[in-house]
Amino acid sequence: MDRDHDELQTLPGSGPMLQAKDFKSDQMVRWCPGCGDFAILSAVQKVMPTLGIPKEKIVFVSGIGCSSRFPYYMNTFGFHSIHGRALTVATGVKCANPDLQVWVVTGDGDGLSIGGNHLLHALRRNVDVKVLLFNNRIYGLTKGQYSPTSELGKKTKSSPMGTIDVPLNPIAVALASEAGFVARAVDTDLAFLGEILTRAAKHKGSAFIEILQNCVVFNDGAWDPVASKDVRDDRMVRVAHGKPLIFGKNKEKGVRLNGLEPEVVTFDPAAPPRDLLMHDEKAPSATLATFLSRMGDPVAQGIFRAVERPTLHELMDGQIEQAKAAAPDLQKLLKGPETWTVAA
Amino acid sequence: MSDTSTQPKKSSAAPIEEIESAVIRFAGDSGDGIQLTGSQFTTATAFAGNDLATFPDYPAEIRAPIGTVAGVSGFQIQFSSHEVLTPGDAPDVLVAMNPAALKANGKDVKPGGVLIVNKDAFTPANLQKAGYEKDPLEDGSLSAWRVIPVELTRLTRGAVEDLGLTPAQSERCKNFFALGVMYWLYDRPLEATSRWIEGKFKKNPVFVEANTKALHAGHVYAESAELFGHHYRVRKAPITPGVYRNITGNEAAALGFVAASSASGLTLWYGSYPITPASDVLHELAKCKSFGVKTFQAEDEIAAIGSSIGASFAGMLAVTGTSGPGVALKTEAIGLAVMTELPLVILNVQRGGPSTGMPTKTEQSDLLQAVYGRNGDCPVPVLAAATPGDCFAMAYEACRLAVKYMTPVMLLTDGYLANGSEPWLVPDAAKLAKFGKPALLPLSEYKPYTRDPQTLARPWATPGAKGYEHRLGGLEKQDVTGTVSYDGENHDRMVRLRAEKVEKMAQDIPPTEVLGARKGKVLLVGWGGTYGSITAAVQNLQKRGAPVSAVHLRHLNPLPPDLGEILKGFDHVLVPELNMGQLIKVLRAKYLVPAAGFNKIKGQSFKVFEIEAAVDALLKGGKN
């Protein structure tokens, strides 16, 4: 996506032309200088005007943590809730008014630890909200304790001898929770992040995006082993629908199946082998997506799965419409199944 | 007695005795259909024109081991030709379907009362399961009561034997046989139950026939076997004319929420997680989809309230319902609703605590949790319903106040009210007082935390309102603008403003009614589901000339503005509560009154005589 491309977009119909700056609130952004969150905020503010949704119909909901300050910086409706509970609030907002576009901003601690249960259930219910999980593998706002995505053995303030908890894989969790749209992007790659955000916004139903994000203060270089400029082409593969898994600086590497395990093969970019693994984001089963989520070398990014099914609010409203076939009669309801009359 | 079912001695016309009131209890295994039997007797009694009150008592286990005391389910009803305020202190008649039911309930029956027992169930195995060493029907241990053994199982089988049912199916009709016996004893009509059976089993005509036959056979048997010598008639009670239904507290609360939604034009959201004894409210509301009601069975208590806060933010009339342990889990989110100043009703159908406590037993031990139980200075208005039918009015009022003052409101009921029932004068839907979302300030005057001077409520600008975009959250708010603020002066102002707003609600509380004189020796101050017991006791005491009055609080926070003056008019203030003394702490703190407590924590409501005795003791001991 061209950096300035979105500035030229107009809303469909006769609405005024909105720009990224229209989505900036008057509040000073209070993240640490150099925080990955700035880039994500910028990407989101750039995507918003391209969606054709008036800003009063957009709601950002968050929990607690550094990332959860996000709604204060968006000039839309916003709700900074309590730790881990953003998805519960977002579920109520979306079901109450399906006309709204609802985004949830959460982190690895907020979304996978204290709020883990809500993530599972919002995704399985297909609540039509877009979940941005900023994964920096650390608790930042409480000043540096390990998180549920911290690598095993990581030394932090609360684990001076190294963590003894195996980390969660957010993409695998989302897929196991029956999420319809599951993607991963990196905070430093704004153009690609913008593409993913746009696709998520247009997906009908739950969309889950894990954003690999750096914490300059408490976990600097969190994703450098796979996402820093010098190694990312060799350590990460972008999955694209209908395309083989090819990566490397010169597109000279690919992934193929060896039994039930991935195997990296190197080849002449002009003549890639035919047995490379092909991505299919529309596969009805989440098997391939789960396989990709489990790859460690290279690490997959992009859209793992994009399959639509009826959303929670559609099903809820559908039952209500069906029930309304019998005209509501409050007096009849108050009377209940049986009454008797006491004469004067 | 063995041949009486087949050879009635004569078509006897047993004499009818007029009585004012009666208390009966059905008891049996939780699979015996006891609750059903009780509710059918209730309907028949309502049709007979009596006033009544009921209370079911069921075990926490869905099917505890058959035949054990732990598995006994009970249903008690008091009916009268006068006003009935409670399900009654002690039964006149107990119907016990097995030895365990007798063991668990027999001692509650009035001395000289009647024990109707299913003799067929008194087998050595069942006696052992119930913990009887000897058969109580034969060892003389029941000599304080009149025991009427009935071969319920055998007689029921006989009544339905031509229908080709299995023995188990035949036996399952025995509760209707027992019901038939009781209908004869208290001269109740059979028609309503016959109609109910036809509706219930319409897909299985053979079951319609079997249950109807069992019902009639029981009725005929009671008459022809001359079990009782005479039967009873309770005349119609002088009841306000109108259309009535029987209603439980949970049903009434659910209807109150739907009515509030209708009267306000705000669509109802009910976020809940299953919990005893509140789940029936969810069940009732899930049936109300034609009214646009959105029920959401959340993954946990926190999601139940979180979704409700979200729905409220987006403009719905949001309610979350639970019991005490659930409120504990919702506590942080209640604080969020206080901070964001959004309308929300939290229904707590209280049960025995602490922790999991006694889920199916009643208690009033969550008052302090409701008033104080949050981090920070976090004021929440608290209302409490007094009777099953009052749950409707208070559910409605909680919604009205939440919207008017833009605040979460806690509504307390309890297991006794939730499952107990009473006849309820059906309100006229067209006459429900309207209320609604106040008009939004014009954008030029709007700030998220500008306040209405009358109520201190802030505006309810919901997503979709162009130009009103704003951000809410749990962090302290800058006065007026609602942006995040850590300023100490501002925090001090905001904490006080939130408290003042809740105090302002006192202007919506009607004048306090005093039962009896406004000055005197003893004032009983009660709240919640003990209304019936306290009122009945005070009426009895007043008949005896005792200088006793009573006040029953439905508003616990804020308290009624005239309460302080009323308290001053009495030498003694007695606060009966089903807890260790919670309202009494609130009263002492606010009014500095030397109130005395009367406390019971047995998972049951007060018996009327217990309160009378407590007042008598105070009057005797309190004389200077």
JSON list of N, CA and C in Angstrom, two decimals, chain A residues 100-140:
[
{"chain": "A", "resi": 100, "resn": "LEU", "atom": "N", "xyz": [-22.38, -0.80, 14.09]},
{"chain": "A", "resi": 100, "resn": "LEU", "atom": "CA", "xyz": [-21.08, -0.26, 14.47]},
{"chain": "A", "resi": 100, "resn": "LEU", "atom": "C", "xyz": [-19.96, -1.19, 14.01]},
{"chain": "A", "resi": 101, "resn": "GLN", "atom": "N", "xyz": [-18.81, -0.59, 13.68]},
{"chain": "A", "resi": 101, "resn": "GLN", "atom": "CA", "xyz": [-17.64, -1.44, 13.47]},
{"chain": "A", "resi": 101, "resn": "GLN", "atom": "C", "xyz": [-16.81, -1.39, 14.76]},
{"chain": "A", "resi": 102, "resn": "VAL", "atom": "N", "xyz": [-16.55, -2.56, 15.30]},
{"chain": "A", "resi": 102, "resn": "VAL", "atom": "CA", "xyz": [-15.94, -2.63, 16.63]},
{"chain": "A", "resi": 102, "resn": "VAL", "atom": "C", "xyz": [-14.56, -3.26, 16.55]},
{"chain": "A", "resi": 103, "resn": "TRP", "atom": "N", "xyz": [-13.60, -2.55, 17.10]},
{"chain": "A", "resi": 103, "resn": "TRP", "atom": "CA", "xyz": [-12.22, -3.03, 17.15]},
{"chain": "A", "resi": 103, "resn": "TRP", "atom": "C", "xyz": [-11.83, -3.24, 18.62]},
{"chain": "A", "resi": 104, "resn": "VAL", "atom": "N", "xyz": [-11.05, -4.29, 18.84]},
{"chain": "A", "resi": 104, "resn": "VAL", "atom": "CA", "xyz": [-10.53, -4.53, 20.18]},
{"chain": "A", "resi": 104, "resn": "VAL", "atom": "C", "xyz": [-9.01, -4.47, 20.12]},
{"chain": "A", "resi": 105, "resn": "VAL", "atom": "N", "xyz": [-8.44, -3.71, 21.04]},
{"chain": "A", "resi": 105, "resn": "VAL", "atom": "CA", "xyz": [-6.98, -3.65, 21.12]},
{"chain": "A", "resi": 105, "resn": "VAL", "atom": "C", "xyz": [-6.57, -4.28, 22.44]},
{"chain": "A", "resi": 106, "resn": "THR", "atom": "N", "xyz": [-5.70, -5.27, 22.34]},
{"chain": "A", "resi": 106, "resn": "THR", "atom": "CA", "xyz": [-5.29, -5.99, 23.55]},
{"chain": "A", "resi": 106, "resn": "THR", "atom": "C", "xyz": [-3.83, -6.40, 23.41]},
{"chain": "A", "resi": 107, "resn": "GLY", "atom": "N", "xyz": [-3.31, -6.98, 24.46]},
{"chain": "A", "resi": 107, "resn": "GLY", "atom": "CA", "xyz": [-1.91, -7.39, 24.43]},
{"chain": "A", "resi": 107, "resn": "GLY", "atom": "C", "xyz": [-1.77, -8.85, 24.79]},
{"chain": "A", "resi": 108, "resn": "ASP", "atom": "N", "xyz": [-0.53, -9.32, 24.88]},
{"chain": "A", "resi": 108, "resn": "ASP", "atom": "CA", "xyz": [-0.33, -10.74, 25.18]},
{"chain": "A", "resi": 108, "resn": "ASP", "atom": "C", "xyz": [-0.74, -11.07, 26.61]},
{"chain": "A", "resi": 109, "resn": "GLY", "atom": "N", "xyz": [-0.57, -10.13, 27.53]},
{"chain": "A", "resi": 109, "resn": "GLY", "atom": "CA", "xyz": [-1.02, -10.39, 28.90]},
{"chain": "A", "resi": 109, "resn": "GLY", "atom": "C", "xyz": [-2.52, -10.21, 29.03]},
{"chain": "A", "resi": 110, "resn": "ASP", "atom": "N", "xyz": [-3.01, -9.09, 28.52]},
{"chain": "A", "resi": 110, "resn": "ASP", "atom": "CA", "xyz": [-4.44, -8.75, 28.60]},
{"chain": "A", "resi": 110, "resn": "ASP", "atom": "C", "xyz": [-5.29, -9.78, 27.86]},
{"chain": "A", "resi": 111, "resn": "GLY", "atom": "N", "xyz": [-4.85, -10.15, 26.67]},
{"chain": "A", "resi": 111, "resn": "GLY", "atom": "CA", "xyz": [-5.68, -10.99, 25.81]},
{"chain": "A", "resi": 111, "resn": "GLY", "atom": "C", "xyz": [-5.49, -12.48, 26.02]},
{"chain": "A", "resi": 112, "resn": "LEU", "atom": "N", "xyz": [-4.31, -12.90, 26.45]},
{"chain": "A", "resi": 112, "resn": "LEU", "atom": "CA", "xyz": [-4.05, -14.33, 26.54]},
{"chain": "A", "resi": 112, "resn": "LEU", "atom": "C", "xyz": [-3.92, -14.84, 27.97]},
{"chain": "A", "resi": 113, "resn": "SER", "atom": "N", "xyz": [-3.66, -13.93, 28.92]},
{"chain": "A", "resi": 113, "resn": "SER", "atom": "CA", "xyz": [-3.56, -14.38, 30.30]},
{"chain": "A", "resi": 113, "resn": "SER", "atom": "C", "xyz": [-4.86, -14.08, 31.03]},
{"chain": "A", "resi": 114, "resn": "ILE", "atom": "N", "xyz": [-5.00, -12.88, 31.53]},
{"chain": "A", "resi": 114, "resn": "ILE", "atom": "CA", "xyz": [-6.21, -12.57, 32.32]},
{"chain": "A", "resi": 114, "resn": "ILE", "atom": "C", "xyz": [-7.47, -12.62, 31.46]},
{"chain": "A", "resi": 115, "resn": "GLY", "atom": "N", "xyz": [-7.34, -12.32, 30.18]},
{"chain": "A", "resi": 115, "resn": "GLY", "atom": "CA", "xyz": [-8.53, -12.32, 29.32]},
{"chain": "A", "resi": 115, "resn": "GLY", "atom": "C", "xyz": [-8.60, -13.50, 28.37]},
{"chain": "A", "resi": 116, "resn": "GLY", "atom": "N", "xyz": [-7.79, -14.52, 28.62]},
{"chain": "A", "resi": 116, "resn": "GLY", "atom": "CA", "xyz": [-7.72, -15.66, 27.70]},
{"chain": "A", "resi": 116, "resn": "GLY", "atom": "C", "xyz": [-9.07, -16.31, 27.45]},
{"chain": "A", "resi": 117, "resn": "ASN", "atom": "N", "xyz": [-9.83, -16.47, 28.51]},
{"chain": "A", "resi": 117, "resn": "ASN", "atom": "CA", "xyz": [-11.12, -17.14, 28.37]},
{"chain": "A", "resi": 117, "resn": "ASN", "atom": "C", "xyz": [-12.05, -16.37, 27.42]},
{"chain": "A", "resi": 118, "resn": "HIS", "atom": "N", "xyz": [-12.04, -15.05, 27.55]},
{"chain": "A", "resi": 118, "resn": "HIS", "atom": "CA", "xyz": [-12.94, -14.26, 26.71]},
{"chain": "A", "resi": 118, "resn": "HIS", "atom": "C", "xyz": [-12.54, -14.34, 25.24]},
{"chain": "A", "resi": 119, "resn": "LEU", "atom": "N", "xyz": [-11.21, -14.44, 25.00]},
{"chain": "A", "resi": 119, "resn": "LEU", "atom": "CA", "xyz": [-10.75, -14.55, 23.62]},
{"chain": "A", "resi": 119, "resn": "LEU", "atom": "C", "xyz": [-11.31, -15.82, 22.98]},
{"chain": "A", "resi": 120, "resn": "LEU", "atom": "N", "xyz": [-11.17, -16.93, 23.69]},
{"chain": "A", "resi": 120, "resn": "LEU", "atom": "CA", "xyz": [-11.68, -18.21, 23.16]},
{"chain": "A", "resi": 120, "resn": "LEU", "atom": "C", "xyz": [-13.15, -18.07, 22.78]},
{"chain": "A", "resi": 121, "resn": "HIS", "atom": "N", "xyz": [-13.93, -17.50, 23.69]},
{"chain": "A", "resi": 121, "resn": "HIS", "atom": "CA", "xyz": [-15.38, -17.53, 23.49]},
{"chain": "A", "resi": 121, "resn": "HIS", "atom": "C", "xyz": [-15.86, -16.49, 22.48]},
{"chain": "A", "resi": 122, "resn": "ALA", "atom": "N", "xyz": [-15.19, -15.36, 22.43]},
{"chain": "A", "resi": 122, "resn": "ALA", "atom": "CA", "xyz": [-15.58, -14.36, 21.41]},
{"chain": "A", "resi": 122, "resn": "ALA", "atom": "C", "xyz": [-15.31, -14.93, 20.03]},
{"chain": "A", "resi": 123, "resn": "LEU", "atom": "N", "xyz": [-14.17, -15.61, 19.87]},
{"chain": "A", "resi": 123, "resn": "LEU", "atom": "CA", "xyz": [-13.82, -16.14, 18.56]},
{"chain": "A", "resi": 123, "resn": "LEU", "atom": "C", "xyz": [-14.75, -17.29, 18.17]},
{"chain": "A", "resi": 124, "resn": "ARG", "atom": "N", "xyz": [-15.04, -18.18, 19.11]},
{"chain": "A", "resi": 124, "resn": "ARG", "atom": "CA", "xyz": [-15.90, -19.31, 18.73]},
{"chain": "A", "resi": 124, "resn": "ARG", "atom": "C", "xyz": [-17.32, -18.84, 18.41]},
{"chain": "A", "resi": 125, "resn": "ARG", "atom": "N", "xyz": [-17.74, -17.76, 19.08]},
{"chain": "A", "resi": 125, "resn": "ARG", "atom": "CA", "xyz": [-19.08, -17.24, 18.80]},
{"chain": "A", "resi": 125, "resn": "ARG", "atom": "C", "xyz": [-19.12, -16.43, 17.52]},
{"chain": "A", "resi": 126, "resn": "ASN", "atom": "N", "xyz": [-17.95, -16.11, 16.99]},
{"chain": "A", "resi": 126, "resn": "ASN", "atom": "CA", "xyz": [-17.86, -15.28, 15.80]},
{"chain": "A", "resi": 126, "resn": "ASN", "atom": "C", "xyz": [-18.47, -13.90, 16.03]},
{"chain": "A", "resi": 127, "resn": "VAL", "atom": "N", "xyz": [-18.13, -13.31, 17.15]},
{"chain": "A", "resi": 127, "resn": "VAL", "atom": "CA", "xyz": [-18.53, -11.92, 17.41]},
{"chain": "A", "resi": 127, "resn": "VAL", "atom": "C", "xyz": [-17.83, -11.06, 16.36]},
{"chain": "A", "resi": 128, "resn": "ASP", "atom": "N", "xyz": [-18.58, -10.21, 15.70]},
{"chain": "A", "resi": 128, "resn": "ASP", "atom": "CA", "xyz": [-18.01, -9.45, 14.58]},
{"chain": "A", "resi": 128, "resn": "ASP", "atom": "C", "xyz": [-17.18, -8.27, 15.09]},
{"chain": "A", "resi": 129, "resn": "VAL", "atom": "N", "xyz": [-16.04, -8.59, 15.67]},
{"chain": "A", "resi": 129, "resn": "VAL", "atom": "CA", "xyz": [-15.10, -7.56, 16.13]},
{"chain": "A", "resi": 129, "resn": "VAL", "atom": "C", "xyz": [-13.71, -7.90, 15.58]},
{"chain": "A", "resi": 130, "resn": "LYS", "atom": "N", "xyz": [-12.91, -6.87, 15.43]},
{"chain": "A", "resi": 130, "resn": "LYS", "atom": "CA", "xyz": [-11.56, -7.03, 14.89]},
{"chain": "A", "resi": 130, "resn": "LYS", "atom": "C", "xyz": [-10.58, -6.92, 16.06]},
{"chain": "A", "resi": 131, "resn": "VAL", "atom": "N", "xyz": [-9.90, -8.01, 16.34]},
{"chain": "A", "resi": 131, "resn": "VAL", "atom": "CA", "xyz": [-9.03, -8.06, 17.52]},
{"chain": "A", "resi": 131, "resn": "VAL", "atom": "C", "xyz": [-7.58, -7.85, 17.11]},
{"chain": "A", "resi": 132, "resn": "LEU", "atom": "N", "xyz": [-6.97, -6.80, 17.63]},
{"chain": "A", "resi": 132, "resn": "LEU", "atom": "CA", "xyz": [-5.55, -6.56, 17.40]},
{"chain": "A", "resi": 132, "resn": "LEU", "atom": "C", "xyz": [-4.81, -6.94, 18.67]},
{"chain": "A", "resi": 133, "resn": "LEU", "atom": "N", "xyz": [-4.06, -8.03, 18.63]},
{"chain": "A", "resi": 133, "resn": "LEU", "atom": "CA", "xyz": [-3.32, -8.46, 19.81]},
{"chain": "A", "resi": 133, "resn": "LEU", "atom": "C", "xyz": [-1.86, -8.06, 19.63]},
{"chain": "A", "resi": 134, "resn": "PHE", "atom": "N", "xyz": [-1.44, -7.05, 20.39]},
{"chain": "A", "resi": 134, "resn": "PHE", "atom": "CA", "xyz": [-0.06, -6.58, 20.33]},
{"chain": "A", "resi": 134, "resn": "PHE", "atom": "C", "xyz": [0.77, -7.53, 21.18]},
{"chain": "A", "resi": 135, "resn": "ASN", "atom": "N", "xyz": [1.64, -8.27, 20.53]},
{"chain": "A", "resi": 135, "resn": "ASN", "atom": "CA", "xyz": [2.41, -9.28, 21.25]},
{"chain": "A", "resi": 135, "resn": "ASN", "atom": "C", "xyz": [3.86, -8.83, 21.38]},
{"chain": "A", "resi": 136, "resn": "ASN", "atom": "N", "xyz": [4.21, -8.35, 22.58]},
{"chain": "A", "resi": 136, "resn": "ASN", "atom": "CA", "xyz": [5.62, -7.97, 22.81]},
{"chain": "A", "resi": 136, "resn": "ASN", "atom": "C", "xyz": [6.29, -8.91, 23.82]},
{"chain": "A", "resi": 137, "resn": "ARG", "atom": "N", "xyz": [5.61, -9.96, 24.17]},
{"chain": "A", "resi": 137, "resn": "ARG", "atom": "CA", "xyz": [6.16, -11.04, 25.00]},
{"chain": "A", "resi": 137, "resn": "ARG", "atom": "C", "xyz": [6.64, -10.56, 26.38]},
{"chain": "A", "resi": 138, "resn": "ILE", "atom": "N", "xyz": [5.97, -9.50, 26.89]},
{"chain": "A", "resi": 138, "resn": "ILE", "atom": "CA", "xyz": [6.38, -8.98, 28.19]},
{"chain": "A", "resi": 138, "resn": "ILE", "atom": "C", "xyz": [5.24, -8.16, 28.79]},
{"chain": "A", "resi": 139, "resn": "TYR", "atom": "N", "xyz": [5.21, -8.02, 30.11]},
{"chain": "A", "resi": 139, "resn": "TYR", "atom": "CA", "xyz": [4.31, -7.06, 30.73]},
{"chain": "A", "resi": 139, "resn": "TYR", "atom": "C", "xyz": [5.05, -5.74, 30.84]},
{"chain": "A", "resi": 140, "resn": "GLY", "atom": "N", "xyz": [4.59, -4.76, 30.05]},
{"chain": "A", "resi": 140, "resn": "GLY", "atom": "CA", "xyz": [5.28, -3.48, 30.02]},
{"chain": "A", "resi": 140, "resn": "GLY", "atom": "C", "xyz": [4.78, -2.51, 31.09]}
]
